[in-house]
Coordinates of C-alpha atoms in Angstrom, one line a residue:
M1401 CA 54.0 -63.9 112.1
K1402 CA 55.6 -63.2 115.6
K1403 CA 53.4 -60.2 116.8
L1404 CA 50.4 -62.3 115.5
M1405 CA 51.5 -65.0 118.0
I1406 CA 51.9 -62.7 120.4
A1407 CA 49.1 -61.7 120.1
V1408 CA 46.9 -64.7 120.2
G1409 CA 49.2 -65.7 123.6
V1410 CA 48.0 -62.2 124.8
S1411 CA 44.5 -63.0 123.8
V1412 CA 44.2 -66.5 125.2
L1413 CA 45.8 -65.3 128.7
L1414 CA 43.4 -62.5 128.8
G1415 CA 40.5 -64.8 128.4
A1416 CA 41.5 -67.2 130.7
C1417 CA 42.3 -64.9 133.1
A1418 CA 38.4 -63.3 132.5
S1419 CA 37.6 -66.9 133.3
G1420 CA 39.4 -66.9 136.5
T1421 CA 41.7 -69.6 135.5
A1422 CA 44.8 -67.8 134.6
M1423 CA 45.4 -66.0 137.7
S1424 CA 44.6 -68.9 140.0
E1425 CA 43.3 -72.2 140.4
R1426 CA 40.1 -71.2 142.0
G1427 CA 39.5 -67.7 141.1
G1428 CA 36.3 -67.2 139.6
G1429 CA 34.4 -64.2 137.3
M1430 CA 31.9 -62.2 138.7
S1431 CA 29.0 -64.7 138.4
S1432 CA 30.7 -67.4 140.3
N1433 CA 33.1 -66.0 143.3
P1434 CA 35.0 -68.1 144.8
M1435 CA 35.2 -69.6 148.3
V1436 CA 37.9 -68.2 150.6
G1437 CA 38.8 -69.7 154.1
G1438 CA 36.1 -72.3 153.7
A1439 CA 33.3 -69.3 153.5
A1440 CA 31.3 -67.9 150.3
M1441 CA 32.5 -64.5 149.6
Y1442 CA 29.3 -62.3 148.4
P1443 CA 29.7 -59.6 145.8
T1444 CA 27.0 -58.0 147.4
K1445 CA 28.5 -57.2 150.9
D1446 CA 31.8 -55.2 151.2
I1447 CA 35.5 -56.2 151.8
V1448 CA 35.3 -56.5 155.4
D1449 CA 32.0 -58.2 155.8
N1450 CA 33.4 -61.3 153.3
A1451 CA 36.9 -61.1 155.0
V1452 CA 35.5 -62.0 158.5
N1453 CA 34.2 -64.8 157.5
S1454 CA 37.2 -66.4 156.1
K1455 CA 38.8 -68.7 158.2
D1456 CA 42.4 -68.1 156.5
H1457 CA 42.4 -64.4 157.2
T1458 CA 41.4 -64.4 160.8
T1459 CA 45.3 -62.5 161.7
L1460 CA 44.1 -59.9 158.4
V1461 CA 41.1 -59.3 160.0
A1462 CA 42.6 -58.4 163.6
A1463 CA 44.8 -56.5 162.0
V1464 CA 42.7 -54.2 160.1
K1465 CA 40.6 -53.9 163.4
A1466 CA 43.8 -52.7 165.4
A1467 CA 44.7 -50.4 162.7
D1468 CA 41.2 -48.7 162.6
L1469 CA 40.8 -49.3 159.2
V1470 CA 37.2 -51.2 159.0
G1471 CA 35.6 -47.9 158.6
T1472 CA 38.1 -47.7 155.4
L1473 CA 37.7 -50.8 154.1
K1474 CA 33.6 -50.7 154.6
S1475 CA 33.2 -47.5 152.3
P1476 CA 32.4 -47.1 148.7
G1477 CA 36.0 -47.3 147.6
P1478 CA 36.3 -49.4 145.3
F1479 CA 39.5 -50.8 146.1
T1480 CA 41.9 -53.7 145.1
V1481 CA 43.0 -55.7 148.1
F1482 CA 46.1 -58.0 148.2
A1483 CA 44.9 -60.0 151.0
P1484 CA 47.9 -62.0 152.4
T1485 CA 46.7 -65.6 154.5
N1486 CA 47.2 -66.8 158.1
A1487 CA 50.1 -68.7 156.8
A1488 CA 51.6 -65.8 155.2
F1489 CA 51.6 -63.6 158.5
A1490 CA 52.8 -66.6 160.3
A1491 CA 56.0 -66.6 157.5
L1492 CA 57.1 -63.4 159.2
P1493 CA 60.0 -63.5 161.9
A1494 CA 58.7 -64.5 164.8
G1495 CA 56.9 -61.6 167.3
T1496 CA 56.2 -59.2 164.4
V1497 CA 52.5 -59.6 164.4
D1498 CA 52.5 -59.4 168.2
T1499 CA 54.4 -56.6 167.7
L1500 CA 52.5 -54.9 164.8
L1501 CA 49.3 -55.5 167.1
K1502 CA 50.5 -53.2 169.7
P1503 CA 48.4 -49.9 170.1
E1504 CA 52.1 -47.9 169.9
N1505 CA 52.7 -49.4 166.7
K1506 CA 49.3 -48.9 165.1
P1507 CA 50.7 -46.2 162.5
T1508 CA 53.5 -48.7 161.5
L1509 CA 50.5 -51.3 160.9
S1510 CA 48.6 -48.8 159.2
K1511 CA 51.4 -48.2 156.3
V1512 CA 51.8 -52.2 156.0
L1513 CA 47.8 -52.8 155.5
T1514 CA 47.2 -49.8 153.6
Y1515 CA 50.2 -51.4 151.4
H1516 CA 48.5 -53.9 150.4
V1517 CA 45.2 -51.8 149.0
V1518 CA 45.3 -50.4 145.8
P1519 CA 42.7 -47.8 144.9
G1520 CA 40.3 -48.7 142.1
R1521 CA 38.9 -52.1 141.1
M1522 CA 41.9 -54.1 139.6
D1523 CA 40.3 -57.3 138.7
G1524 CA 42.2 -59.9 136.7
P1525 CA 41.5 -58.4 133.2
A1526 CA 42.6 -55.0 134.4
L1527 CA 45.5 -56.4 135.9
M1528 CA 46.7 -58.3 133.1
S1529 CA 46.0 -55.2 131.1
A1530 CA 48.0 -53.1 132.8
I1531 CA 51.0 -55.5 132.8
N1532 CA 50.6 -56.1 129.1
A1533 CA 50.4 -52.3 128.5
G1534 CA 53.9 -52.1 131.1
G1535 CA 55.7 -54.6 128.7
G1536 CA 55.6 -57.1 131.2
K1537 CA 55.0 -55.6 134.7
A1538 CA 52.9 -53.3 136.1
T1539 CA 53.6 -50.6 138.9
L1540 CA 50.6 -50.1 141.2
K1541 CA 50.2 -47.4 143.2
T1542 CA 49.0 -48.2 147.1
A1543 CA 46.7 -46.3 149.2
S1544 CA 50.1 -45.8 151.5
G1545 CA 51.7 -44.2 148.8
G1546 CA 54.1 -46.9 147.7
T1547 CA 54.0 -49.1 144.6
L1548 CA 53.8 -52.7 143.9
I1549 CA 54.9 -54.4 140.8
A1550 CA 52.9 -57.1 139.1
T1551 CA 54.1 -59.8 136.8
M1552 CA 53.4 -62.9 135.4
S1553 CA 55.3 -66.1 136.1
G1554 CA 53.8 -68.8 133.9
S1555 CA 49.8 -68.5 134.5
N1556 CA 50.3 -66.7 137.9
V1557 CA 50.4 -63.3 138.7
M1558 CA 53.6 -62.1 141.2
V1559 CA 53.2 -59.1 142.9
T1560 CA 56.5 -57.8 144.2
D1561 CA 56.8 -55.2 147.0
A1562 CA 59.6 -52.2 147.7
K1563 CA 61.9 -54.8 149.8
G1564 CA 61.6 -57.0 146.8
G1565 CA 59.7 -59.9 148.1
T1566 CA 57.2 -61.4 145.9
A1567 CA 53.9 -62.7 147.1
M1568 CA 52.0 -64.8 144.1
V1569 CA 48.1 -64.4 144.2
T1570 CA 46.7 -67.6 144.9
I1571 CA 42.9 -66.6 144.7
A1572 CA 42.3 -64.1 142.2
N1573 CA 39.1 -62.0 141.6
V1574 CA 37.0 -62.2 144.8
Y1575 CA 34.6 -59.6 143.9
Q1576 CA 33.1 -57.4 146.8
S1577 CA 30.4 -54.8 146.7
N1578 CA 33.4 -52.1 147.2
G1579 CA 36.1 -53.8 144.9
V1580 CA 38.1 -56.8 144.5
I1581 CA 40.3 -59.1 146.5
H1582 CA 43.2 -61.4 145.7
V1583 CA 44.5 -63.6 147.9
V1584 CA 48.3 -63.6 148.4
N1585 CA 50.8 -66.0 150.0
K1586 CA 53.1 -63.5 151.5
V1587 CA 52.8 -60.6 153.2
L1588 CA 53.8 -57.1 151.2
L1589 CA 56.5 -55.2 153.3
P1590 CA 56.7 -51.7 152.3
G1591 CA 60.1 -49.7 151.6

């Protein structure tokens, strides 16, 4: 009976996640991409072409440009990007973003940004499947070579970085031509 209840619970959670309700308040499936930063996100555009239109991601876009990662994120991928908002960058200690954007800190900036990128397309259902298969947590290998840990807290996906910081996915399943974006409320930091 207990196994049946767990299976039903996982089925409900996966079904809700596929429709975009379990992973975020505003997430959506492929047929109805959510608005991000007041802009429509188009599944026919790549990660960069969509991100530049989000007023909530101007710091991320500036950082991607400063790190010379535009070409990478416009390539076929696919990529899963955990995209921090401007508010997430603003929550870092004073001066951190300005320091990272300096040309001499380009390697560090690149490492921080690629730590938010997981090769492959990990949309909500794929993340839920990985979390379930991992007994409640999924270890995700990032493009920088680090790892992120994805877990559930109620109906929210939480992503924990190498320093123990945790970000919540606030908008899930923003489909792109070369992957998927999950908006997060914190900047994730590599070890």
